[in-house]
């Protein structure tokens, strides 16, 4: 096992301190130790031990705080993933009902007249519109509305003689949607121009 470099430095400092203490407590070889210096050395040793204990405590606190931070980050990432999955589930569930409705409409059509499918498909589309409204989605872009480049994408322009129709929507190629004032998809439209 490899020893921590800070522990090696601390041990080396302790050996050096003891050497200094032994050398400084006597004035000359064979002389008696100086009691004032001995007391001061004991005080310094106690302070050094307190400082070492504090360093060990701070190191322990640091390691615990770092571990807590890593745990927090991991839990936050898991919470984000769960929230994303829950949001996706809540958006997909209404679409599954539409999928089921389309399957029922196609199975009922069988070999009969395709024109009989139209009311069923219209009902499915209306159900999808209600589900989208339940999610806070609203349609934008209807024929006759003024063209707004912030929410409409003009695919082409068609000429008109009617001055009141200039810069209004002539045809909607793809319906746009907003959710709570936020544009989700712009309406793709054909615009009247003079």
Backbone as ProteinMPNN parsed JSONL, in Angstrom:
{"seq_chain_A": "XXXXXXXXXXXXXXXXXXXXXXXXXXXXXXXXXXXXXXXXXXXXXXXXXXXXXXXXXXXXXXXXXXXXXXXXXXXXXXXXXXXXXXXXXXXXXXXXXXXXXXXXXXXXXXXXXXXXXXXXXXXXXXXXXXXXXXXXXXXXXXXXXXXXXXXXXXXXXXXXXXXXXXXXXXXXXXXXXXXXXXXXXXXXXXXXXX", "coords_chain_A": {"N_chain_A": [[0.854, -1.191, 0.0], [0.544, 2.181, -0.841], [1.924, 5.023, 0.697], [0.425, 8.023, 1.837], [1.572, 11.132, 0.524], [1.347, 13.478, 2.084], [1.257, 12.501, 4.643], [3.788, 11.383, 4.852], [5.317, 13.715, 4.753], [4.481, 14.926, 7.121], [5.381, 13.102, 9.05], [8.143, 13.308, 8.632], [8.502, 15.947, 9.372], [7.926, 15.765, 12.074], [10.044, 14.194, 13.071], [12.17, 15.927, 12.533], [11.409, 18.054, 14.183], [11.703, 16.901, 16.728], [14.474, 16.503, 16.784], [15.369, 19.134, 16.75], [14.287, 19.975, 19.149], [15.684, 18.412, 21.035], [18.27, 19.379, 20.622], [17.988, 22.066, 21.274], [17.217, 22.201, 23.935], [19.305, 21.973, 25.562], [22.194, 23.79, 26.535], [24.817, 23.166, 26.081], [26.819, 20.266, 25.3], [26.236, 17.712, 27.652], [25.226, 19.439, 29.515], [22.635, 20.627, 31.752], [19.107, 20.362, 31.017], [17.231, 23.191, 29.949], [14.629, 24.493, 31.801], [12.677, 26.419, 31.055], [12.746, 26.451, 28.305], [12.026, 23.83, 27.848], [9.359, 23.808, 28.76], [8.218, 25.55, 26.921], [8.639, 24.131, 24.608], [7.01, 21.919, 25.065], [4.518, 23.149, 25.025], [4.485, 23.976, 22.358], [4.608, 21.496, 21.106], [2.11, 20.467, 21.869], [0.445, 22.289, 20.588], [1.161, 21.7, 17.966], [0.229, 19.058, 17.754], [-2.496, 19.542, 18.08], [-2.929, 21.055, 15.774], [-2.353, 19.137, 13.828], [-4.417, 17.337, 14.351], [-6.583, 18.946, 13.695], [-6.099, 19.301, 10.937], [-6.425, 16.663, 10.053], [-9.129, 16.367, 10.699], [-10.284, 18.326, 9.035], [-9.566, 17.28, 6.555], [-11.011, 14.894, 6.581], [-13.611, 15.946, 6.665], [-13.627, 17.258, 4.207], [-13.395, 15.089, 2.407], [-15.789, 13.756, 2.966], [-17.641, 15.736, 2.202], [-17.069, 15.916, -0.515], [-17.825, 13.357, -1.347], [-20.553, 13.492, -0.707], [-21.323, 15.466, -2.546], [-20.857, 14.175, -4.995], [-22.725, 12.098, -4.75], [-25.065, 13.624, -4.695], [-24.995, 14.746, -7.286], [-25.275, 12.413, -8.824], [-27.817, 11.519, -7.974], [-29.353, 13.71, -8.84], [-29.024, 13.552, -11.627], [-30.321, 11.119, -12.065], [-32.903, 11.846, -11.256], [-33.537, 13.749, -13.216], [-33.534, 12.125, -15.49], [-35.671, 10.401, -14.846], [-37.775, 12.266, -14.758], [-37.78, 13.156, -17.402], [-38.48, 10.788, -18.709], [-41.035, 10.384, -17.595], [-42.349, 12.636, -18.596], [-42.217, 12.093, -21.324], [-43.746, 9.76, -21.397], [-46.255, 10.814, -20.648], [-46.79, 12.331, -22.866], [-46.906, 10.477, -24.909], [-48.986, 8.678, -24.289], [-51.633, 9.814, -25.01], [-51.316, 9.69, -27.792], [-51.221, 6.999, -28.275], [-53.861, 6.258, -27.93], [-54.977, 7.392, -30.224], [-53.696, 5.873, -32.14], [-54.86, 3.376, -31.601], [-57.527, 4.016, -32.251], [-57.313, 4.515, -35.027], [-56.583, 1.988, -35.899], [-58.96, 0.567, -35.297], [-60.726, 1.914, -37.004], [-59.693, 1.23, -39.525], [-60.003, -1.553, -39.472], [-62.762, -1.819, -39.449], [-63.44, -0.847, -41.899], [-62.685, -2.709, -43.863], [-63.652, -4.463, -46.69], [-65.4, -2.649, -47.608], [-66.868, 0.408, -48.922], [-64.46, 2.931, -49.454], [-65.143, 5.556, -48.858], [-66.626, 5.462, -46.606], [-64.834, 5.478, -44.607], [-64.145, 8.085, -44.061], [-65.782, 9.6, -42.09], [-64.974, 8.21, -39.745], [-62.193, 8.629, -39.691], [-62.158, 11.4, -39.478], [-63.253, 11.628, -36.934], [-61.232, 10.42, -35.442], [-59.163, 12.251, -35.904], [-60.224, 14.504, -34.648], [-60.316, 13.564, -32.038], [-57.563, 13.339, -31.562], [-56.859, 16.051, -31.728], [-58.193, 17.028, -29.445], [-56.751, 15.62, -27.475], [-54.224, 16.764, -27.824], [-54.809, 19.392, -27.099], [-55.344, 18.908, -24.436], [-52.77, 18.505, -23.556], [-51.883, 21.039, -23.567], [-51.37, 22.131, -26.019], [-51.903, 24.193, -28.848], [-53.458, 24.856, -31.962], [-52.103, 26.695, -34.721], [-52.318, 28.982, -37.454], [-54.485, 29.462, -39.751], [-56.496, 29.582, -42.718], [-56.942, 32.846, -44.032], [-56.055, 34.208, -41.795], [-53.847, 36.85, -40.677], [-50.545, 36.912, -42.013], [-47.807, 35.96, -40.056], [-44.51, 36.169, -39.552], [-43.18, 35.212, -37.325], [-44.489, 32.979, -36.382], [-45.384, 31.625, -38.581], [-44.404, 29.885, -41.52], [-43.649, 30.815, -44.671], [-44.241, 29.126, -47.583], [-44.711, 29.582, -50.235], [-45.946, 32.199, -52.409], [-49.045, 33.471, -53.55], [-50.687, 35.265, -56.138], [-53.063, 37.937, -55.635], [-56.01, 39.864, -56.241], [-57.549, 41.118, -54.457], [-57.259, 43.561, -52.115], [-57.564, 43.402, -49.345], [-56.852, 40.801, -48.777], [-54.118, 40.654, -49.038], [-51.005, 39.655, -47.709], [-52.139, 37.723, -46.082], [-53.033, 34.4, -44.977], [-53.352, 32.015, -47.478], [-53.51, 29.281, -47.849], [-53.097, 26.43, -45.769], [-50.451, 24.356, -45.443], [-49.174, 22.751, -43.602], [-50.186, 22.366, -40.353], [-49.42, 24.515, -37.627], [-48.144, 24.567, -34.218], [-48.485, 25.784, -30.876], [-47.335, 25.884, -27.504], [-48.381, 27.013, -24.568], [-47.745, 29.752, -25.25], [-45.283, 29.298, -26.391], [-43.554, 28.562, -29.302], [-43.931, 25.546, -30.912], [-44.011, 24.228, -33.371], [-43.768, 25.815, -36.46], [-46.419, 27.049, -38.543], [-46.766, 25.92, -41.808], [-47.305, 27.656, -44.653], [-49.18, 29.032, -47.482], [-49.078, 32.208, -48.895], [-51.04, 35.115, -49.59], [-50.171, 37.542, -52.009], [-49.736, 40.788, -53.51]], "CA_chain_A": [[0.0, 0.0, 0.0], [1.333, 3.392, -0.982], [1.652, 5.956, 1.782], [0.041, 9.37, 1.422], [2.716, 12.05, 0.612], [1.191, 14.446, 3.172], [1.612, 11.785, 5.877], [5.242, 11.275, 4.842], [5.851, 15.027, 5.112], [4.165, 15.158, 8.532], [6.305, 12.267, 9.83], [9.48, 13.892, 8.515], [8.507, 17.179, 10.171], [7.944, 15.378, 13.485], [11.419, 13.772, 13.383], [12.992, 17.138, 12.545], [11.05, 18.816, 15.387], [12.311, 16.258, 17.9], [15.919, 16.776, 16.731], [15.554, 20.531, 17.151], [13.961, 20.056, 20.567], [16.797, 17.858, 21.81], [19.431, 20.254, 20.498], [17.769, 23.385, 21.858], [16.941, 22.152, 25.371], [20.588, 22.028, 26.289], [23.082, 24.838, 26.048], [26.054, 22.535, 25.628], [26.761, 18.836, 25.596], [26.42, 17.349, 29.053], [24.616, 20.445, 30.39], [21.274, 20.312, 32.181], [18.083, 20.968, 30.173], [16.664, 24.478, 30.355], [13.216, 24.244, 32.061], [11.823, 27.369, 30.328], [12.645, 25.961, 26.93], [11.282, 22.567, 27.874], [7.933, 24.144, 28.863], [7.796, 26.143, 25.645], [8.618, 23.037, 23.628], [5.812, 21.115, 25.336], [3.377, 23.928, 24.526], [4.529, 23.92, 20.894], [4.225, 20.136, 20.726], [0.656, 20.35, 22.037], [-0.16, 23.056, 19.494], [1.389, 20.938, 16.745], [-0.708, 17.928, 17.758], [-3.835, 20.108, 17.818], [-2.972, 21.435, 14.358], [-2.446, 17.892, 13.057], [-5.769, 16.81, 14.54], [-7.462, 19.804, 12.896], [-5.872, 18.969, 9.532], [-7.074, 15.371, 9.822], [-10.571, 16.612, 10.74], [-10.658, 19.046, 7.808], [-9.429, 16.346, 5.439], [-12.154, 13.996, 6.676], [-14.796, 16.713, 6.264], [-13.524, 17.496, 2.768], [-13.704, 13.844, 1.707], [-17.23, 13.509, 3.112], [-18.358, 16.722, 1.388], [-16.89, 15.53, -1.915], [-18.678, 12.18, -1.565], [-21.94, 13.97, -0.713], [-21.544, 16.171, -3.806], [-20.96, 13.155, -6.042], [-24.029, 11.437, -4.568], [-26.09, 14.586, -5.116], [-24.966, 14.814, -8.749], [-25.813, 11.162, -9.343], [-29.267, 11.528, -7.738], [-29.952, 14.732, -9.705], [-29.066, 12.992, -12.984], [-31.385, 10.113, -12.07], [-34.182, 12.559, -11.192], [-33.772, 14.346, -14.537], [-33.894, 11.032, -16.401], [-37.034, 9.96, -14.501], [-38.72, 13.317, -15.158], [-37.852, 13.124, -18.862], [-39.258, 9.604, -19.076], [-42.431, 10.619, -17.218], [-42.888, 13.592, -19.568], [-42.386, 11.379, -22.586], [-44.902, 8.871, -21.226], [-47.503, 11.589, -20.65], [-47.037, 12.803, -24.234], [-47.165, 9.336, -25.792], [-50.257, 8.005, -23.971], [-52.74, 10.24, -25.883], [-51.081, 9.246, -29.166], [-51.568, 5.579, -28.344], [-55.32, 6.19, -28.126], [-55.201, 7.684, -31.643], [-53.235, 4.677, -32.848], [-55.919, 2.368, -31.439], [-58.7, 4.454, -33.022], [-57.036, 4.302, -36.446], [-56.665, 0.538, -36.117], [-60.379, 0.193, -35.31], [-61.337, 2.461, -38.224], [-59.248, 0.427, -40.669], [-60.582, -2.903, -39.394], [-64.186, -1.723, -39.756], [-63.606, -0.533, -43.318], [-62.634, -3.981, -44.574], [-63.814, -4.401, -48.149], [-66.496, -1.722, -47.914], [-66.561, 1.644, -49.647], [-63.497, 3.765, -48.734], [-65.765, 6.809, -48.429], [-67.158, 5.258, -45.261], [-63.74, 5.726, -43.661], [-63.969, 9.524, -43.802], [-66.271, 10.019, -40.764], [-64.153, 7.614, -38.687], [-60.899, 9.317, -39.655], [-62.42, 12.741, -38.934], [-63.439, 11.473, -35.487], [-59.9, 10.165, -34.884], [-58.422, 13.527, -35.93], [-60.801, 15.359, -33.603], [-59.833, 13.023, -30.763], [-56.154, 13.734, -31.435], [-56.842, 17.49, -31.432], [-58.571, 17.172, -28.028], [-55.619, 15.141, -26.676], [-53.17, 17.789, -27.895], [-55.259, 20.508, -26.257], [-55.153, 18.465, -23.047], [-51.343, 18.68, -23.247], [-51.567, 22.468, -23.614], [-51.002, 22.489, -27.387], [-52.95, 24.88, -29.598], [-53.16, 24.988, -33.39], [-51.961, 28.048, -35.28], [-52.269, 29.027, -38.909], [-55.754, 29.159, -40.426], [-56.689, 30.445, -43.892], [-57.537, 34.146, -43.75], [-55.307, 34.899, -40.726], [-52.696, 37.621, -41.156], [-49.271, 36.185, -41.988], [-46.887, 36.397, -38.995], [-43.28, 35.384, -39.76], [-42.708, 34.624, -36.072], [-45.14, 31.69, -36.148], [-45.733, 31.019, -39.866], [-43.33, 29.736, -42.496], [-44.236, 30.956, -45.991], [-43.645, 28.228, -48.57], [-44.814, 30.277, -51.511], [-46.939, 33.274, -52.42], [-49.942, 33.452, -54.713], [-51.194, 36.628, -56.374], [-54.472, 38.222, -55.367], [-56.464, 41.188, -56.635], [-58.239, 41.662, -53.291], [-56.299, 44.264, -51.263], [-57.732, 42.939, -47.972], [-56.241, 39.491, -48.621], [-52.664, 40.753, -49.123], [-50.298, 39.245, -46.485], [-52.915, 36.796, -45.261], [-52.785, 32.996, -45.322], [-54.248, 31.492, -48.509], [-53.664, 27.841, -47.649], [-52.221, 25.847, -44.746], [-49.882, 23.094, -45.904], [-48.925, 21.989, -42.378], [-50.646, 23.13, -39.191], [-48.418, 24.798, -36.603], [-48.603, 24.392, -32.842], [-47.828, 26.494, -29.779], [-47.645, 25.37, -26.161], [-48.224, 28.077, -23.575], [-47.072, 30.892, -25.879], [-43.982, 28.887, -26.942], [-43.728, 27.936, -30.606], [-43.448, 24.17, -31.004], [-43.776, 24.018, -34.8], [-44.42, 26.875, -37.224], [-47.37, 26.632, -39.578], [-46.234, 26.076, -43.162], [-48.476, 28.241, -45.339], [-49.104, 29.768, -48.728], [-49.495, 33.563, -48.53], [-51.505, 36.0, -50.666], [-49.367, 38.735, -52.271], [-50.303, 41.555, -54.635]], "C_chain_A": [[0.888, 1.239, 0.0], [0.934, 4.407, 0.073], [1.357, 7.33, 1.21], [1.23, 10.315, 1.574], [2.591, 13.049, 1.759], [1.534, 13.802, 4.514], [3.119, 11.644, 5.979], [5.867, 12.6, 5.272], [5.629, 15.302, 6.589], [5.118, 14.364, 9.418], [7.719, 12.837, 9.795], [9.577, 15.162, 9.356], [8.585, 16.844, 11.661], [9.35, 14.957, 13.913], [12.329, 14.989, 13.471], [12.695, 17.964, 13.792], [11.707, 18.217, 16.624], [13.816, 16.507, 17.945], [16.203, 18.188, 17.21], [15.314, 20.671, 18.647], [15.125, 19.552, 21.404], [18.004, 18.791, 21.778], [19.218, 21.565, 21.247], [17.511, 23.345, 23.364], [18.214, 22.179, 26.206], [21.46, 23.107, 25.692], [24.369, 24.241, 25.497], [25.961, 21.056, 25.941], [27.045, 18.573, 27.059], [25.798, 18.332, 30.004], [23.185, 20.029, 30.713], [20.26, 20.997, 31.263], [17.539, 22.245, 30.799], [15.151, 24.29, 30.553], [12.285, 25.188, 31.291], [11.644, 26.904, 28.889], [11.85, 24.66, 26.867], [9.777, 22.829, 27.937], [7.412, 24.689, 27.529], [7.7, 25.06, 24.564], [7.381, 22.175, 23.827], [4.56, 21.825, 24.82], [3.322, 23.843, 23.003], [4.153, 22.53, 20.385], [2.714, 19.945, 20.822], [-0.068, 21.097, 20.905], [-0.016, 22.315, 18.172], [0.42, 19.755, 16.661], [-2.136, 18.4, 17.484], [-3.985, 20.464, 16.339], [-3.098, 20.189, 13.481], [-3.85, 17.289, 13.165], [-6.778, 17.621, 13.715], [-7.331, 19.483, 11.42], [-6.569, 17.651, 9.197], [-8.594, 15.535, 9.797], [-11.044, 17.307, 9.464], [-10.579, 18.129, 6.591], [-10.622, 15.389, 5.411], [-13.434, 14.705, 6.224], [-14.805, 16.946, 4.758], [-13.919, 16.236, 1.995], [-15.192, 13.511, 1.791], [-18.048, 14.469, 2.237], [-18.246, 16.361, -0.097], [-17.764, 14.318, -2.244], [-20.153, 12.583, -1.602], [-22.273, 14.67, -2.027], [-21.689, 15.176, -4.953], [-22.297, 12.42, -5.945], [-25.165, 12.34, -5.023], [-26.149, 14.663, -6.641], [-25.592, 13.564, -9.365], [-27.337, 11.129, -9.169], [-29.968, 12.545, -8.638], [-30.056, 14.222, -11.142], [-30.162, 11.937, -13.092], [-32.759, 10.775, -12.046], [-34.533, 13.179, -12.542], [-34.207, 13.269, -15.519], [-35.316, 10.535, -16.123], [-38.077, 10.988, -14.945], [-38.886, 13.332, -16.681], [-38.704, 11.942, -19.314], [-40.739, 9.785, -18.747], [-43.091, 11.603, -18.191], [-43.142, 12.942, -20.913], [-43.593, 10.452, -22.514], [-46.211, 9.654, -21.306], [-47.818, 12.132, -22.043], [-47.428, 11.659, -25.159], [-48.534, 8.703, -25.532], [-51.424, 8.498, -24.831], [-52.555, 9.78, -27.332], [-51.407, 7.758, -29.327], [-53.066, 5.388, -28.532], [-55.665, 6.459, -29.588], [-54.799, 6.473, -32.489], [-54.308, 3.577, -32.79], [-57.145, 2.726, -32.266], [-58.495, 4.238, -34.517], [-57.104, 2.81, -36.781], [-58.104, 0.067, -36.188], [-61.058, 0.684, -36.592], [-60.944, 1.632, -39.439], [-59.863, -0.971, -40.64], [-62.069, -2.891, -39.742], [-64.413, -1.47, -41.242], [-63.625, -1.809, -44.145], [-62.692, -3.796, -46.073], [-64.89, -3.406, -48.549], [-65.967, -0.484, -48.634], [-65.588, 2.507, -48.839], [-64.088, 5.087, -48.236], [-66.335, 6.689, -47.025], [-66.083, 5.473, -44.194], [-63.668, 7.19, -43.215], [-64.537, 9.938, -42.455], [-65.425, 9.46, -39.614], [-62.806, 8.317, -38.551], [-61.068, 10.742, -39.117], [-62.588, 12.67, -37.413], [-62.088, 11.222, -34.806], [-59.098, 11.457, -34.83], [-58.933, 14.473, -34.833], [-60.358, 14.881, -32.224], [-58.377, 13.393, -30.519], [-56.044, 15.221, -31.086], [-57.182, 17.739, -29.961], [-57.419, 16.727, -27.113], [-54.478, 16.16, -26.671], [-53.543, 19.012, -27.05], [-55.092, 20.171, -24.784], [-53.703, 18.579, -22.608], [-50.913, 20.143, -23.303], [-51.165, 22.944, -24.996], [-52.186, 23.155, -28.071], [-52.503, 25.015, -31.055], [-52.994, 26.452, -33.757], [-51.919, 27.923, -36.793], [-53.555, 28.552, -39.549], [-55.873, 30.059, -41.648], [-57.428, 31.726, -43.508], [-56.852, 34.9, -42.62], [-54.202, 35.751, -41.337], [-51.411, 36.795, -41.023], [-48.358, 36.8, -40.933], [-45.616, 35.558, -39.128], [-42.715, 34.769, -38.484], [-43.297, 33.236, -35.832], [-45.54, 30.967, -37.433], [-44.491, 30.939, -40.745], [-43.968, 29.776, -43.878], [-43.498, 30.045, -46.973], [-43.641, 28.864, -49.948], [-45.86, 31.383, -51.375], [-47.787, 33.13, -53.683], [-50.499, 34.859, -54.894], [-52.679, 36.734, -56.028], [-54.774, 39.646, -55.804], [-57.131, 41.899, -55.452], [-57.208, 42.256, -52.333], [-56.389, 43.789, -49.815], [-57.079, 41.582, -47.73], [-54.712, 39.535, -48.65], [-52.056, 40.487, -47.74], [-51.188, 38.454, -45.516], [-52.642, 35.382, -45.772], [-53.831, 32.538, -46.325], [-54.545, 30.023, -48.253], [-52.681, 27.385, -46.574], [-51.763, 24.489, -45.254], [-49.634, 22.173, -44.708], [-49.288, 22.873, -41.189], [-49.493, 23.333, -38.208], [-49.028, 24.635, -35.213], [-47.788, 25.258, -31.895], [-48.227, 25.809, -28.48], [-47.337, 26.486, -25.182], [-47.38, 29.228, -24.119], [-45.691, 30.551, -26.454], [-44.247, 28.142, -28.244], [-43.112, 26.543, -30.594], [-43.105, 23.854, -32.459], [-44.473, 25.134, -35.555], [-45.399, 26.283, -38.241], [-46.733, 26.902, -40.936], [-47.405, 26.473, -44.065], [-48.113, 28.813, -46.695], [-49.738, 31.126, -48.437], [-49.974, 34.305, -49.776], [-50.561, 37.195, -50.775], [-50.007, 39.492, -53.433], [-49.378, 41.56, -55.803]], "O_chain_A": [[1.86, 1.323, 0.751], [-0.252, 4.627, 0.316], [1.961, 7.75, 0.223], [1.858, 10.326, 2.633], [3.598, 13.436, 2.351], [2.041, 14.469, 5.415], [3.68, 11.77, 7.068], [6.82, 12.621, 6.052], [6.508, 15.859, 7.248], [5.612, 14.882, 10.42], [8.413, 12.848, 10.812], [10.607, 15.424, 9.978], [9.235, 17.558, 12.425], [9.8, 15.321, 14.999], [13.163, 15.081, 14.372], [13.612, 18.516, 14.4], [12.212, 18.949, 17.475], [14.377, 16.7, 19.023], [17.143, 18.424, 17.969], [16.037, 21.391, 19.336], [15.513, 20.196, 22.379], [18.68, 18.973, 22.791], [20.169, 22.119, 21.799], [17.585, 24.389, 24.012], [18.174, 22.387, 27.419], [21.461, 23.314, 24.478], [24.941, 24.768, 24.543], [25.13, 20.633, 26.746], [27.975, 19.137, 27.637], [25.827, 18.099, 31.213], [22.602, 19.185, 30.033], [20.52, 22.098, 30.777], [17.408, 22.355, 32.018], [14.449, 23.964, 29.596], [11.191, 24.773, 30.909], [10.547, 26.953, 28.331], [11.09, 24.434, 25.925], [9.001, 22.16, 27.254], [6.322, 24.339, 27.076], [6.801, 25.076, 23.724], [6.766, 21.746, 22.851], [3.662, 21.199, 24.256], [2.251, 23.661, 22.423], [3.471, 22.395, 19.369], [2.11, 19.327, 19.946], [-1.049, 20.609, 20.345], [-0.938, 22.296, 17.356], [-0.143, 19.491, 15.599], [-2.887, 17.753, 16.755], [-5.025, 20.212, 15.73], [-3.854, 20.182, 12.511], [-4.397, 16.793, 12.181], [-7.7, 17.066, 13.119], [-8.337, 19.4, 10.715], [-7.231, 17.544, 8.165], [-9.272, 14.919, 8.974], [-12.064, 16.936, 8.883], [-11.427, 18.196, 5.702], [-11.175, 15.108, 4.348], [-14.24, 14.134, 5.489], [-15.846, 16.847, 4.11], [-14.69, 16.31, 1.038], [-15.787, 13.044, 0.82], [-19.026, 14.063, 1.609], [-19.215, 16.487, -0.846], [-18.376, 14.268, -3.311], [-20.915, 12.079, -2.427], [-23.367, 14.497, -2.566], [-22.571, 15.335, -5.797], [-22.929, 12.152, -6.967], [-26.115, 11.883, -5.659], [-27.235, 14.646, -7.221], [-26.357, 13.661, -10.325], [-28.063, 10.76, -10.092], [-31.057, 12.275, -9.146], [-31.072, 14.44, -11.802], [-30.858, 11.869, -14.105], [-33.678, 10.326, -12.731], [-35.688, 13.141, -12.965], [-35.142, 13.472, -16.294], [-36.078, 10.277, -17.055], [-39.138, 10.622, -15.45], [-39.996, 13.499, -17.188], [-39.549, 12.081, -20.197], [-41.602, 9.387, -19.529], [-44.25, 11.426, -18.566], [-44.154, 13.206, -21.562], [-44.374, 10.369, -23.462], [-47.163, 9.215, -21.952], [-48.982, 12.368, -22.367], [-48.202, 11.857, -26.096], [-49.177, 8.235, -26.472], [-52.163, 7.662, -25.353], [-53.538, 9.509, -28.023], [-51.822, 7.321, -30.401], [-53.494, 4.459, -29.218], [-56.559, 5.814, -30.135], [-55.493, 6.107, -33.438], [-54.617, 2.939, -33.796], [-57.74, 1.861, -32.907], [-59.423, 3.815, -35.207], [-57.624, 2.426, -37.829], [-58.444, -0.748, -37.045], [-61.861, -0.031, -37.192], [-61.784, 1.363, -40.298], [-60.207, -1.512, -41.691], [-62.578, -3.873, -40.282], [-65.456, -1.835, -41.784], [-64.473, -1.977, -45.021], [-61.889, -3.068, -46.657], [-65.253, -3.332, -49.723], [-64.774, -0.363, -48.91], [-65.846, 2.792, -47.669], [-63.571, 5.67, -47.283], [-66.508, 7.691, -46.332], [-66.396, 5.633, -43.014], [-63.186, 7.49, -42.123], [-63.82, 10.596, -41.702], [-65.187, 10.152, -38.624], [-62.335, 8.569, -37.442], [-60.211, 11.232, -38.382], [-62.119, 13.551, -36.693], [-61.83, 11.747, -33.723], [-58.429, 11.736, -33.834], [-58.146, 15.156, -34.178], [-60.06, 15.691, -31.346], [-57.998, 13.723, -29.395], [-55.23, 15.604, -30.246], [-56.541, 18.559, -29.304], [-57.142, 17.371, -26.101], [-53.844, 16.389, -25.641], [-52.694, 19.591, -26.372], [-54.744, 21.033, -23.977], [-53.427, 18.733, -21.418], [-49.739, 20.46, -23.114], [-50.664, 24.06, -25.136], [-53.331, 22.737, -27.898], [-51.33, 25.256, -31.341], [-53.644, 27.332, -33.192], [-51.534, 26.888, -37.337], [-53.7, 27.369, -39.857], [-55.396, 31.194, -41.62], [-58.405, 31.697, -42.76], [-57.041, 36.109, -42.489], [-53.675, 35.416, -42.397], [-51.223, 36.074, -40.043], [-48.156, 38.014, -40.912], [-45.639, 34.36, -38.845], [-41.855, 33.892, -38.555], [-42.682, 32.408, -35.159], [-45.986, 29.821, -37.383], [-43.635, 31.824, -40.711], [-44.739, 28.883, -44.232], [-42.29, 30.174, -47.169], [-42.699, 28.706, -50.724], [-46.557, 31.484, -50.366], [-47.3, 32.721, -54.737], [-50.754, 35.561, -53.916], [-53.435, 35.766, -56.117], [-53.912, 40.523, -55.748], [-57.26, 43.123, -55.445], [-56.372, 41.529, -51.796], [-55.374, 43.776, -49.119], [-56.78, 41.245, -46.584], [-54.07, 38.54, -48.314], [-52.523, 41.019, -46.733], [-51.01, 38.511, -44.299], [-52.092, 35.195, -46.857], [-55.033, 32.647, -46.08], [-55.678, 29.569, -48.415], [-51.565, 27.897, -46.486], [-52.572, 23.587, -45.47], [-49.856, 20.965, -44.79], [-48.768, 23.979, -41.037], [-48.688, 22.427, -37.988], [-50.247, 24.574, -35.05], [-46.584, 25.447, -32.07], [-49.309, 25.232, -28.369], [-46.179, 26.858, -24.988], [-46.398, 29.625, -23.491], [-45.003, 31.44, -26.955], [-45.055, 27.215, -28.29], [-41.927, 26.377, -30.304], [-42.051, 23.287, -32.751], [-45.655, 25.386, -35.321], [-45.219, 25.165, -38.725], [-46.22, 27.994, -41.18], [-48.368, 25.722, -44.218], [-46.949, 29.044, -47.02], [-50.797, 31.202, -47.815], [-49.412, 34.158, -50.862], [-50.19, 37.793, -49.765], [-50.73, 38.908, -54.241], [-49.69, 42.154, -56.835]]}, "name": "protein", "num_of_chains": 1, "seq": "XXXXXXXXXXXXXXXXXXXXXXXXXXXXXXXXXXXXXXXXXXXXXXXXXXXXXXXXXXXXXXXXXXXXXXXXXXXXXXXXXXXXXXXXXXXXXXXXXXXXXXXXXXXXXXXXXXXXXXXXXXXXXXXXXXXXXXXXXXXXXXXXXXXXXXXXXXXXXXXXXXXXXXXXXXXXXXXXXXXXXXXXXXXXXXXXXX"}
